[in-house]
Tab-separated table of C-alpha atoms and ligand atoms in Angstrom:
chain	number	residue	atom	x	y	z
A	1037	MET	CA	4.710	27.540	19.129
A	1038	LYS	CA	1.023	28.428	18.631
A	1039	LEU	CA	-0.037	26.995	15.268
A	1040	THR	CA	-3.384	26.928	13.488
A	1041	ILE	CA	-4.300	24.387	10.730
A	1042	ILE	CA	-7.333	25.318	8.795
A	1043	GLY	CA	-8.900	22.103	7.154
A	1044	SER	CA	-8.839	18.969	9.326
A	1045	GLY	CA	-8.760	16.293	6.372
A	1046	TYR	CA	-5.982	14.006	5.817
A	1047	VAL	CA	-3.079	16.471	5.584
A	1048	GLY	CA	-4.321	18.935	8.134
A	1049	LEU	CA	-5.114	16.351	10.624
A	1050	THR	CA	-2.010	14.433	10.459
A	1051	THR	CA	0.164	17.420	10.239
A	1052	GLY	CA	-1.615	19.319	13.129
A	1053	THR	CA	-1.372	16.109	15.390
A	1054	CYS	CA	2.453	15.689	14.584
A	1055	PHE	CA	3.049	19.344	15.355
A	1056	ALA	CA	1.283	18.982	18.697
A	1057	GLU	CA	3.403	15.703	19.461
A	1058	VAL	CA	6.508	17.562	19.213
A	1059	GLY	CA	5.203	20.205	21.687
A	1060	HIS	CA	3.528	22.972	19.743
A	1061	ASP	CA	0.307	24.345	20.811
A	1062	VAL	CA	-2.153	23.440	17.885
A	1063	LEU	CA	-5.702	24.392	17.020
A	1064	CYS	CA	-7.270	22.684	13.876
A	1065	VAL	CA	-10.069	24.485	12.187
A	1066	ASP	CA	-12.801	22.630	10.225
A	1067	ASN	CA	-16.178	23.842	9.113
A	1068	ASN	CA	-17.879	20.363	9.584
A	1069	GLU	CA	-19.186	20.411	13.156
A	1070	LYS	CA	-19.789	16.772	13.291
A	1071	LYS	CA	-16.075	16.150	12.341
A	1072	VAL	CA	-14.934	18.587	15.074
A	1073	GLU	CA	-17.078	16.970	17.686
A	1074	THR	CA	-15.740	13.478	16.865
A	1075	LEU	CA	-12.066	14.938	16.942
A	1076	LEU	CA	-12.658	16.552	20.354
A	1077	ARG	CA	-13.614	13.216	21.686
A	1078	GLY	CA	-10.180	11.992	20.710
A	1079	GLU	CA	-11.705	9.817	17.794
A	1080	ILE	CA	-10.576	10.144	14.166
A	1081	PRO	CA	-12.704	9.897	10.982
A	1082	ILE	CA	-10.093	8.056	8.930
A	1083	TYR	CA	-7.953	4.804	9.225
A	1084	GLU	CA	-4.234	5.883	9.403
A	1085	PRO	CA	-1.895	3.594	11.399
A	1086	GLY	CA	-0.797	5.303	14.761
A	1087	LEU	CA	-2.774	8.457	14.156
A	1088	ALA	CA	-5.784	7.675	16.524
A	1089	GLU	CA	-3.368	7.133	19.364
A	1090	LEU	CA	-1.483	10.262	18.894
A	1091	VAL	CA	-4.731	12.358	18.455
A	1092	LYS	CA	-6.229	10.995	21.727
A	1093	LYS	CA	-2.827	11.560	23.605
A	1094	ASN	CA	-2.441	15.084	22.395
A	1095	VAL	CA	-6.054	16.052	22.904
A	1096	ALA	CA	-5.739	14.827	26.481
A	1097	ALA	CA	-2.449	16.762	26.958
A	1098	GLY	CA	-4.310	19.848	26.014
A	1099	ARG	CA	-1.886	20.623	22.862
A	1100	LEU	CA	-4.428	19.638	20.252
A	1101	ASN	CA	-7.589	21.319	19.912
A	1102	PHE	CA	-10.419	21.778	17.338
A	1103	THR	CA	-12.807	24.449	16.542
A	1104	THR	CA	-15.377	25.465	13.663
A	1105	SER	CA	-14.360	29.111	13.926
A	1106	THR	CA	-11.804	30.562	11.424
A	1107	PRO	CA	-11.497	33.837	13.377
A	1108	GLU	CA	-10.723	31.965	16.525
A	1109	GLY	CA	-8.123	29.840	14.547
A	1110	VAL	CA	-6.308	33.068	13.096
A	1111	ASP	CA	-6.344	34.589	16.517
A	1112	HIS	CA	-4.755	31.599	18.187
A	1113	GLY	CA	-1.683	30.842	15.700
A	1114	ASP	CA	1.307	32.944	14.907
A	1115	VAL	CA	1.487	30.837	11.962
A	1116	VAL	CA	-1.848	29.705	10.224
A	1117	PHE	CA	-1.424	26.696	7.830
A	1118	ILE	CA	-4.156	26.152	5.028
A	1119	ALA	CA	-4.829	22.555	4.388
A	1120	VAL	CA	-8.238	22.496	2.540
A	1121	PRO	CA	-8.988	20.308	-0.405
A	1122	THR	CA	-7.923	21.376	-3.984
A	1123	PRO	CA	-10.165	19.140	-6.114
A	1124	PRO	CA	-9.711	18.710	-9.969
A	1125	ASN	CA	-11.840	20.717	-12.412
A	1126	PRO	CA	-13.181	18.336	-15.199
A	1127	ASP	CA	-10.239	19.567	-17.448
A	1128	GLY	CA	-7.650	18.442	-14.982
A	1129	SER	CA	-6.840	21.955	-13.752
A	1130	VAL	CA	-7.240	22.605	-9.961
A	1131	ASP	CA	-10.174	24.194	-8.510
A	1132	LEU	CA	-8.883	26.649	-5.971
A	1133	LYS	CA	-12.077	27.862	-4.639
A	1134	TYR	CA	-11.666	26.655	-1.182
A	1135	ILE	CA	-8.215	28.234	-0.835
A	1136	GLU	CA	-9.544	31.511	-2.108
A	1137	LYS	CA	-12.415	31.245	0.480
A	1138	VAL	CA	-9.969	30.636	3.406
A	1139	ALA	CA	-7.900	33.475	2.261
A	1140	ARG	CA	-11.077	35.731	2.277
A	1141	GLU	CA	-11.863	34.472	5.765
A	1142	ILE	CA	-8.517	34.883	7.260
A	1143	ALA	CA	-8.084	38.402	6.046
A	1144	PRO	CA	-10.257	40.230	8.318
A	1145	ALA	CA	-9.287	38.099	11.363
A	1146	ILE	CA	-5.550	39.270	11.165
A	1147	LYS	CA	-5.022	41.578	14.003
A	1148	GLU	CA	-1.231	41.392	14.347
A	1149	TYR	CA	1.568	39.831	12.078
A	1150	LYS	CA	0.725	36.357	10.802
A	1151	VAL	CA	2.531	33.864	8.567
A	1152	VAL	CA	-0.077	32.229	6.401
A	1153	VAL	CA	1.193	28.937	5.187
A	1154	ASP	CA	-0.048	27.050	2.204
A	1155	LYS	CA	0.152	23.195	2.879
A	1156	SER	CA	-2.489	22.207	0.310
A	1157	THR	CA	-1.096	20.796	-3.044
A	1158	VAL	CA	-1.612	23.854	-5.376
A	1159	PRO	CA	-0.395	25.038	-8.804
A	1160	VAL	CA	2.628	27.257	-8.966
A	1161	LYS	CA	1.853	31.093	-8.360
A	1162	THR	CA	-1.135	30.151	-5.961
A	1163	GLY	CA	0.979	31.775	-3.104
A	1164	GLU	CA	0.912	35.101	-4.940
A	1165	LYS	CA	-2.923	34.915	-5.392
A	1166	VAL	CA	-3.218	34.065	-1.796
A	1167	ALA	CA	-1.220	37.117	-0.729
A	1168	GLU	CA	-3.307	39.366	-3.252
A	1169	THR	CA	-6.589	38.109	-1.835
A	1170	ILE	CA	-5.552	38.622	1.786
A	1171	HIS	CA	-4.214	42.139	0.990
A	1172	ARG	CA	-7.544	43.048	-1.010
A	1173	TYR	CA	-9.801	42.066	1.827
A	1174	ALA	CA	-7.554	43.491	4.496
A	1175	PRO	CA	-5.183	46.201	3.104
A	1176	ASP	CA	-3.658	46.952	6.551
A	1177	ALA	CA	-2.943	43.347	7.705
A	1178	GLU	CA	0.600	42.363	8.367
A	1179	PHE	CA	1.470	39.102	7.014
A	1180	ASP	CA	3.612	37.010	4.792
A	1181	VAL	CA	2.671	33.938	2.819
A	1182	VAL	CA	4.697	30.793	2.741
A	1183	SER	CA	4.591	27.578	0.545
A	1184	ASN	CA	5.281	24.505	2.564
A	1185	PRO	CA	4.393	21.292	0.535
A	1186	GLU	CA	3.771	18.060	2.415
A	1187	PHE	CA	5.286	14.802	1.145
A	1188	LEU	CA	3.385	12.311	3.669
A	1189	ARG	CA	2.119	9.002	2.156
A	1190	GLU	CA	-1.281	7.712	3.272
A	1191	GLY	CA	-0.603	4.500	5.288
A	1192	SER	CA	2.603	5.780	6.797
A	1193	ALA	CA	1.672	9.356	7.240
A	1194	VAL	CA	2.555	9.560	11.138
A	1195	ALA	CA	6.226	8.227	10.362
A	1196	ASP	CA	6.727	10.431	7.164
A	1197	LEU	CA	5.799	13.447	9.322
A	1198	MET	CA	7.608	12.568	12.374
A	1199	GLU	CA	10.755	11.404	10.553
A	1200	PRO	CA	10.644	13.323	7.174
A	1201	ASP	CA	13.320	12.862	4.527
A	1202	ARG	CA	13.274	16.511	3.929
A	1203	ILE	CA	11.294	19.693	4.717
A	1204	VAL	CA	10.817	22.344	1.999
A	1205	PHE	CA	9.373	25.534	2.357
A	1206	GLY	CA	9.316	28.638	-0.071
A	1207	SER	CA	9.237	31.959	1.570
A	1208	ASN	CA	10.172	35.603	0.478
A	1209	SER	CA	10.470	36.950	3.823
A	1210	ASP	CA	13.260	36.522	6.508
A	1211	ARG	CA	10.780	37.113	9.270
A	1212	ALA	CA	8.436	34.319	8.172
A	1213	SER	CA	11.332	32.056	7.407
A	1214	ALA	CA	12.714	32.318	11.001
A	1215	LEU	CA	9.358	31.280	12.454
A	1216	MET	CA	9.111	28.373	9.885
A	1217	LYS	CA	12.619	27.234	10.920
A	1218	LYS	CA	11.447	27.194	14.568
A	1219	ILE	CA	8.478	25.094	13.792
A	1220	TYR	CA	10.428	22.308	12.135
A	1221	GLU	CA	13.540	22.434	14.588
A	1222	PRO	CA	12.286	19.501	16.559
A	1223	PHE	CA	11.911	17.253	13.500
A	1224	ALA	CA	15.727	17.379	12.712
A	1225	ALA	CA	15.298	16.732	9.049
A	1226	PRO	CA	17.201	18.170	6.104
A	1227	LEU	CA	15.631	21.545	5.238
A	1228	LEU	CA	15.369	23.277	1.818
A	1229	VAL	CA	14.354	26.842	1.749
A	1230	THR	CA	13.276	28.315	-1.534
A	1231	ASP	CA	11.300	31.006	-3.142
A	1232	ILE	CA	7.478	30.381	-2.996
A	1233	ASN	CA	7.057	29.557	-6.798
A	1234	SER	CA	9.837	26.774	-6.462
A	1235	ALA	CA	8.415	25.241	-3.350
A	1236	GLU	CA	5.006	25.031	-5.059
A	1237	LEU	CA	6.597	23.428	-8.195
A	1238	ILE	CA	8.585	21.014	-6.153
A	1239	LYS	CA	5.502	19.195	-4.851
A	1240	HIS	CA	4.130	18.870	-8.414
A	1241	ALA	CA	7.405	17.837	-9.865
A	1242	ALA	CA	8.031	15.349	-7.208
A	1243	ASN	CA	4.686	13.409	-7.460
A	1244	SER	CA	4.857	13.707	-11.288
A	1245	PHE	CA	8.267	12.063	-11.077
A	1246	LEU	CA	7.211	9.245	-8.852
A	1247	ALA	CA	4.291	8.585	-11.207
A	1248	LEU	CA	6.862	8.578	-14.068
A	1249	LYS	CA	8.819	5.871	-12.411
A	1250	ILE	CA	5.750	3.769	-11.924
A	1251	SER	CA	4.452	4.220	-15.594
A	1252	TYR	CA	8.058	3.391	-16.794
A	1253	ILE	CA	8.036	0.258	-15.110
A	1254	ASN	CA	4.596	-0.555	-16.240
A	1255	ALA	CA	5.669	0.027	-19.764
A	1256	VAL	CA	8.586	-2.184	-19.248
A	1257	SER	CA	6.232	-4.954	-17.743
A	1258	ALA	CA	4.440	-4.992	-21.155
A	1259	ILE	CA	7.821	-5.698	-22.822
A	1260	CYS	CA	8.567	-8.331	-20.402
A	1261	GLU	CA	5.570	-10.115	-21.225
A	1262	ALA	CA	6.093	-9.768	-24.986
A	1263	SER	CA	9.676	-11.057	-24.577
A	1264	ASN	CA	9.389	-13.607	-21.615
A	1265	ALA	CA	11.497	-11.755	-19.164
A	1266	ASP	CA	10.547	-10.860	-15.503
A	1267	VAL	CA	9.805	-7.282	-14.513
A	1268	GLU	CA	10.619	-8.026	-10.851
A	1269	LEU	CA	14.202	-9.013	-11.931
A	1270	VAL	CA	14.547	-6.070	-14.258
A	1271	ALA	CA	13.364	-3.672	-11.495
A	1272	GLN	CA	15.785	-5.116	-9.177
A	1273	GLY	CA	18.448	-4.973	-11.705
A	1274	ILE	CA	18.063	-1.272	-12.627
A	1275	GLY	CA	17.052	-0.344	-9.041
A	1276	MET	CA	20.544	-1.351	-7.839
A	1277	ASP	CA	22.012	1.543	-9.755
A	1278	GLU	CA	21.615	4.160	-6.885
A	1279	ARG	CA	21.036	6.920	-9.563
A	1280	ILE	CA	17.851	4.989	-10.272
A	1281	GLY	CA	16.937	3.397	-6.946
A	1282	ARG	CA	14.401	0.449	-6.528
A	1283	SER	CA	11.615	2.298	-4.880
A	1284	PHE	CA	8.496	3.124	-6.855
A	1285	LEU	CA	9.411	0.561	-9.438
A	1286	ASN	CA	6.582	-1.820	-8.748
A	1287	ALA	CA	4.870	-2.918	-11.555
A	1288	GLY	CA	1.124	-3.342	-11.263
A	1289	LEU	CA	-2.295	-1.961	-12.011
A	1290	GLY	CA	-0.915	1.625	-12.015
A	1291	TYR	CA	-1.162	4.582	-9.688
A	1292	GLY	CA	-4.223	5.734	-8.100
A	1293	GLY	CA	-5.167	7.691	-4.842
A	1294	SER	CA	-6.251	11.240	-4.092
A	1295	CYS	CA	-2.885	12.649	-5.059
A	1296	PHE	CA	-1.155	11.279	-8.201
A	1297	PRO	CA	-4.067	11.169	-10.691
A	1298	LYS	CA	-5.061	14.583	-9.594
A	1299	ASP	CA	-1.447	16.108	-9.321
A	1300	ILE	CA	-0.393	14.801	-12.618
A	1301	ALA	CA	-3.396	16.161	-14.450
A	1302	ALA	CA	-2.858	19.403	-12.721
A	1303	PHE	CA	0.749	19.583	-13.755
A	1304	ILE	CA	-0.195	18.798	-17.194
A	1305	ALA	CA	-2.888	21.618	-17.247
A	1306	ILE	CA	-0.339	24.192	-15.562
A	1307	SER	CA	2.328	23.593	-18.208
A	1308	ASP	CA	-0.268	24.070	-20.996
A	1309	GLN	CA	-1.479	27.160	-19.387
A	1310	LEU	CA	2.037	28.542	-19.113
A	1311	GLY	CA	2.746	27.644	-22.813
A	1312	VAL	CA	5.159	24.769	-22.137
A	1313	PRO	CA	3.099	21.677	-22.729
A	1314	PHE	CA	4.436	18.750	-20.607
A	1315	ASP	CA	3.780	15.871	-23.167
A	1316	LEU	CA	5.901	13.318	-21.287
A	1317	LEU	CA	3.266	13.402	-18.375
A	1318	LYS	CA	0.450	12.741	-20.921
A	1319	GLU	CA	2.252	9.571	-21.650
A	1320	VAL	CA	2.639	8.675	-18.198
A	1321	GLU	CA	-1.127	9.095	-17.884
A	1322	ARG	CA	-1.796	6.997	-20.883
A	1323	ILE	CA	0.406	4.105	-19.792
A	1324	ASN	CA	-1.208	4.200	-16.461
A	1325	LYS	CA	-4.795	3.879	-17.943
A	1326	ASN	CA	-3.514	1.263	-20.265
A	1327	GLN	CA	-2.250	-0.931	-17.487
A	1328	LEU	CA	-5.736	-1.866	-16.174
A	1329	ASP	CA	-7.025	-2.448	-19.708
A	1330	ARG	CA	-4.075	-4.755	-20.357
A	1331	PHE	CA	-4.804	-6.706	-17.003
A	1332	ILE	CA	-8.535	-7.166	-17.877
A	1333	GLN	CA	-7.675	-8.405	-21.284
A	1334	LYS	CA	-5.254	-11.020	-19.577
A	1335	ILE	CA	-8.332	-12.238	-17.598
A	1336	ARG	CA	-10.464	-12.244	-20.753
A	1337	GLU	CA	-7.811	-14.324	-22.610
A	1338	THR	CA	-8.234	-17.216	-19.968
A	1339	LEU	CA	-11.789	-16.880	-19.039
A	1340	TRP	CA	-12.973	-15.858	-22.685
A	1341	VAL	CA	-16.399	-14.478	-21.492
A	1342	LEU	CA	-16.733	-12.679	-18.197
A	1343	GLU	CA	-20.572	-12.426	-18.150
A	1344	GLU	CA	-21.964	-14.411	-15.285
A	1345	LYS	CA	-18.587	-15.484	-13.928
A	1346	LYS	CA	-18.024	-15.193	-10.302
A	1347	LEU	CA	-14.657	-13.286	-9.577
A	1348	ALA	CA	-12.970	-12.837	-6.175
A	1349	VAL	CA	-11.400	-9.354	-5.922
A	1350	TRP	CA	-8.960	-9.073	-3.158
A	1351	GLY	CA	-8.350	-5.354	-2.161
A	1352	LEU	CA	-10.285	-2.340	-2.592
A	1353	SER	CA	-8.106	0.586	-1.303
A	1354	PHE	CA	-5.867	2.417	-3.504
A	1355	LYS	CA	-2.989	0.939	-1.722
A	1356	PRO	CA	-2.492	-1.229	1.430
A	1357	ASN	CA	-2.599	0.195	5.034
A	1358	THR	CA	-5.399	2.530	4.216
A	1359	ASP	CA	-9.208	2.678	3.942
A	1360	ASP	CA	-8.962	5.267	1.294
A	1361	VAL	CA	-10.869	4.235	-2.101
A	1362	ARG	CA	-10.552	7.567	-3.759
A	1363	CYS	CA	-9.370	6.877	-7.396
A	1364	SER	CA	-8.636	3.445	-6.362
A	1365	VAL	CA	-7.631	1.348	-9.535
A	1366	ALA	CA	-9.028	-1.705	-7.476
A	1367	VAL	CA	-12.525	0.030	-7.597
A	1368	GLU	CA	-12.077	0.823	-11.197
A	1369	LEU	CA	-11.281	-2.640	-11.906
A	1370	VAL	CA	-14.540	-3.903	-10.041
A	1371	GLU	CA	-16.583	-1.318	-12.116
A	1372	LYS	CA	-15.057	-2.642	-15.454
A	1373	LEU	CA	-15.492	-6.380	-14.387
A	1374	VAL	CA	-19.140	-5.540	-13.555
A	1375	ALA	CA	-19.790	-3.709	-16.776
A	1376	GLU	CA	-18.841	-6.825	-18.588
A	1377	GLY	CA	-21.437	-8.819	-16.466
A	1378	ALA	CA	-19.014	-10.489	-14.100
A	1379	GLU	CA	-20.259	-11.183	-10.552
A	1380	VAL	CA	-17.638	-9.637	-8.136
A	1381	VAL	CA	-17.221	-10.746	-4.623
A	1382	ALA	CA	-14.880	-8.364	-3.012
A	1383	TYR	CA	-12.864	-8.318	0.298
A	1384	ASP	CA	-10.684	-5.667	1.762
A	1385	PRO	CA	-9.319	-5.569	5.247
A	1386	LYS	CA	-9.935	-1.855	6.060
A	1387	ALA	CA	-11.721	-0.330	3.020
A	1388	MET	CA	-15.074	-2.158	2.875
A	1389	GLY	CA	-16.805	0.693	4.839
A	1390	THR	CA	-15.607	3.358	2.661
A	1391	PHE	CA	-16.416	1.298	-0.453
A	1392	GLN	CA	-19.833	1.063	0.596
A	1393	ASP	CA	-20.129	4.925	0.171
A	1394	LEU	CA	-19.530	4.477	-3.575
A	1395	PRO	CA	-22.346	3.930	-5.973
A	1396	ILE	CA	-20.734	0.748	-7.470
A	1397	SER	CA	-21.256	-1.031	-4.150
A	1398	GLU	CA	-24.973	-0.831	-4.815
A	1399	HIS	CA	-24.590	-2.768	-8.058
A	1400	GLU	CA	-26.633	-6.072	-7.858
A	1401	ASN	CA	-23.488	-7.879	-9.129
A	1402	VAL	CA	-21.179	-6.578	-6.330
A	1403	THR	CA	-21.051	-8.229	-2.976
A	1404	LEU	CA	-18.700	-8.004	-0.188
A	1405	ALA	CA	-17.156	-11.111	1.791
A	1406	GLU	CA	-16.025	-11.521	5.274
A	1407	SER	CA	-12.565	-12.837	4.473
A	1408	PRO	CA	-10.414	-13.416	1.370
A	1409	GLU	CA	-11.262	-17.104	1.599
A	1410	ALA	CA	-15.113	-16.453	1.668
A	1411	ALA	CA	-14.661	-14.309	-1.351
A	1412	ALA	CA	-12.969	-17.082	-3.150
A	1413	GLN	CA	-15.841	-19.568	-2.404
A	1414	GLY	CA	-17.250	-20.778	-5.817
A	1415	ALA	CA	-15.219	-18.143	-7.827
A	1416	GLU	CA	-13.627	-18.758	-11.199
A	1417	ALA	CA	-10.476	-16.790	-10.175
A	1418	ILE	CA	-8.847	-14.667	-7.467
A	1419	ILE	CA	-7.720	-11.230	-8.483
A	1420	VAL	CA	-5.371	-9.391	-6.319
A	1421	ALA	CA	-6.120	-5.706	-6.827
A	1422	THR	CA	-4.155	-4.262	-3.551
A	1423	GLU	CA	-1.187	-5.815	-2.112
A	1424	TRP	CA	-2.367	-6.202	1.442
A	1425	PRO	CA	0.307	-8.391	3.162
A	1426	GLU	CA	-2.310	-10.613	4.728
A	1427	PHE	CA	-3.260	-11.760	1.309
A	1428	ALA	CA	0.158	-13.290	0.751
A	1429	ASN	CA	-0.447	-15.352	3.816
A	1430	ALA	CA	-3.840	-16.691	2.890
A	1431	ASP	CA	-4.447	-20.391	3.055
A	1432	PHE	CA	-4.047	-20.969	-0.725
A	1433	MET	CA	-4.077	-24.781	-0.318
A	1434	GLY	CA	-7.382	-24.831	1.417
A	1435	ILE	CA	-8.776	-22.179	-1.041
A	1436	LYS	CA	-7.822	-24.141	-3.909
A	1437	ASP	CA	-10.608	-26.682	-3.585
A	1438	SER	CA	-13.239	-24.088	-3.212
A	1439	LEU	CA	-12.350	-22.368	-6.655
A	1440	VAL	CA	-13.975	-23.486	-9.818
A	1441	ALA	CA	-10.446	-23.937	-11.011
A	1442	PRO	CA	-7.042	-22.987	-9.289
A	1443	LEU	CA	-6.481	-19.524	-11.014
A	1444	ILE	CA	-4.966	-16.482	-9.948
A	1445	PHE	CA	-4.512	-12.956	-11.430
A	1446	ASP	CA	-2.084	-11.011	-9.299
A	1447	GLY	CA	-2.339	-7.274	-10.224
A	1448	ARG	CA	0.304	-6.184	-7.784
A	1449	ASN	CA	2.943	-9.016	-8.107
A	1450	LEU	CA	2.330	-9.840	-4.557
A	1451	LEU	CA	2.676	-13.522	-4.887
A	1452	ASP	CA	5.611	-15.725	-5.810
A	1453	PRO	CA	4.844	-17.256	-9.236
A	1454	ALA	CA	6.914	-20.480	-8.553
A	1455	THR	CA	5.288	-21.008	-5.096
A	1456	MET	CA	1.774	-20.582	-6.586
A	1457	GLN	CA	2.559	-22.907	-9.413
A	1458	GLY	CA	4.086	-25.347	-7.040
A	1459	MET	CA	0.766	-25.285	-5.241
A	1460	GLY	CA	-1.075	-26.224	-8.559
A	1461	TYR	CA	-2.172	-22.626	-9.443
A	1462	ASN	CA	-2.417	-21.259	-12.816
A	1463	TYR	CA	-0.793	-17.824	-11.969
A	1464	HIS	CA	-0.746	-14.664	-13.939
A	1465	GLY	CA	1.247	-11.700	-12.759
A	1466	ILE	CA	2.200	-8.180	-14.202
A	1467	GLY	CA	5.301	-8.620	-16.614
A	1468	ARG	CA	6.266	-11.969	-15.105
A	1469	GLY	CA	6.962	-13.692	-18.463
A	1470	ARG	CA	9.654	-15.939	-16.858
A	1471	GLU	CA	8.506	-18.650	-14.701
A	1472	GLU	CA	11.857	-19.912	-13.097
A	1473	GLU	CA	13.778	-18.134	-10.465
A	1474	ALA	CA	16.794	-16.308	-11.872
A	1475	SER	CA	20.219	-17.732	-10.902
A	1476	GLU	CA	21.893	-15.701	-8.093
A	1477	THR	CA	25.132	-15.721	-10.160
B	1658	UGA	C1	1.911	10.198	-2.705
B	1658	UGA	C2	3.306	10.466	-2.549
B	1658	UGA	O1	4.081	9.320	-2.540
B	1658	UGA	C3	3.567	11.456	-1.294
B	1658	UGA	O2	5.072	11.664	-1.352
B	1658	UGA	C4	2.901	12.763	-1.491
B	1658	UGA	O3	3.055	13.515	-0.253
B	1658	UGA	C5	1.476	12.311	-1.478
B	1658	UGA	O4	1.162	11.496	-2.628
B	1658	UGA	C6	0.544	13.518	-1.571
B	1658	UGA	O5	0.712	14.258	-2.589
B	1658	UGA	O6	-0.150	13.909	-0.693
B	1658	UGA	P1	0.172	8.522	-1.622
B	1658	UGA	O7	-0.703	9.029	-2.629
B	1658	UGA	O8	-0.323	8.506	-0.180
B	1658	UGA	O9	1.454	9.420	-1.452
B	1658	UGA	O10	0.642	7.111	-1.966
B	1658	UGA	P2	1.816	6.459	-2.706
B	1658	UGA	O11	2.460	5.414	-1.829
B	1658	UGA	O12	2.814	7.308	-3.365
B	1658	UGA	O13	0.978	5.698	-3.862
B	1658	UGA	C7	0.396	6.129	-5.006
B	1658	UGA	C8	-0.115	4.895	-5.988
B	1658	UGA	O14	1.019	4.455	-6.726
B	1658	UGA	C9	-0.839	3.721	-5.241
B	1658	UGA	O15	-1.955	3.602	-6.062
B	1658	UGA	C10	0.185	2.652	-5.407
B	1658	UGA	O16	-0.314	1.545	-5.514
B	1658	UGA	C11	0.865	3.150	-6.673
B	1658	UGA	N1	2.351	2.651	-6.583
B	1658	UGA	C12	3.345	3.120	-5.848
B	1658	UGA	C13	2.685	1.673	-7.682
B	1658	UGA	O17	1.850	1.265	-8.576
B	1658	UGA	N2	3.914	1.243	-7.770
B	1658	UGA	C14	4.907	1.766	-6.977
B	1658	UGA	O18	6.051	1.284	-6.975
B	1658	UGA	C15	4.518	2.749	-5.946
């Protein structure tokens, strides 16, 4: 099928590329000329495992193309996906100006029936506004609007798109639904077709529920610390109940990234606007913020004063397998440590480049190291801020002597406390009050 994706950011680029990979003829539109030039060369501006290869392959096969022209894009696709940013306003609500602008630009370019699909994460009722806008600028245009939320995770976006656990779209038109079903046929995933408003809500409700699980286990981690229990065992025990499930019950420094913080704030704002305040989510946000403060307090309890102390921070990305530092709790940690006068030496396998675009990287007390071991040289403590698998395999025996004292604060419960203690480290995790391994019986 002929498909157009407007916006070649994270979602647009990965979605368009995976559509091309299953055989669709895809044209991606982006108003950034430099980005389009880069993509036409088969190179990608982000780090996402497996994506660069797929872009190259599909560009070479002629199934994936890029342009800066929206009219050309609208002309190309029977179905036009909108995947532009939906940034937050200062009050947490969503700024929909890019969606509105694209709707205005699409309208005059519609010459024959088109399905306009909203892929960006938007508040409920945005589909109605998009339809109204297109209609206002092109009263005779024949089109339907569909909401098609995406559920990809950074770091595993290609796998999430190629083998999704479900596909959801909301449509109020049989004609549009038939085309949408055809697009997704090659993916062989369970399909849920809803009305437009429900599809829009599914996205916000899904992300909020996942964030709720994270804050829930983080709140439990505080209780574990106060009662000498181990949150990892508690998560395992409750996760074995299939009604609960083990995933997204990893206690740590809390959630970050370009989706959860923004989407939870947006869902709170929408519910307030609709007159049904979602106070539970306000508590989810509060627990999330508190988790980092509790962690820094733990560091203070051992080191007392942080001023002039050299600290090795391992990890800067908001989670492993990505170079994305947007709303990264690891970056927030660096900011807070430096604000207390600490000297941070940081290392990240992929995100040091993106980190260097942030103002905090310019701070005189922030330096970057070439390896986790180099960051630890002469440091008072190692702080694990992102659970990159390679950190678990570091040469801890070798590193030990280069530290002022063998001290580790593991903000992501990446390491095994007993092993670290066995190597002579003073280990502090999250909610790991109990030192011994639990009996299997
Ligand atoms: C999230 C959702 O998982 C996707 O389904 C959704 O499509 C996407 O947002 C989106 O809205 O576009 P993503 O932000 O890429 O995906 O990352 P996650 O893997 O969900 O992690 C989010 C944050 O939660 C990270 O900071 C991670 O460290 C944290 N997290 C995750 C925990 O602290 N504990 C966990 O158990 C799981």
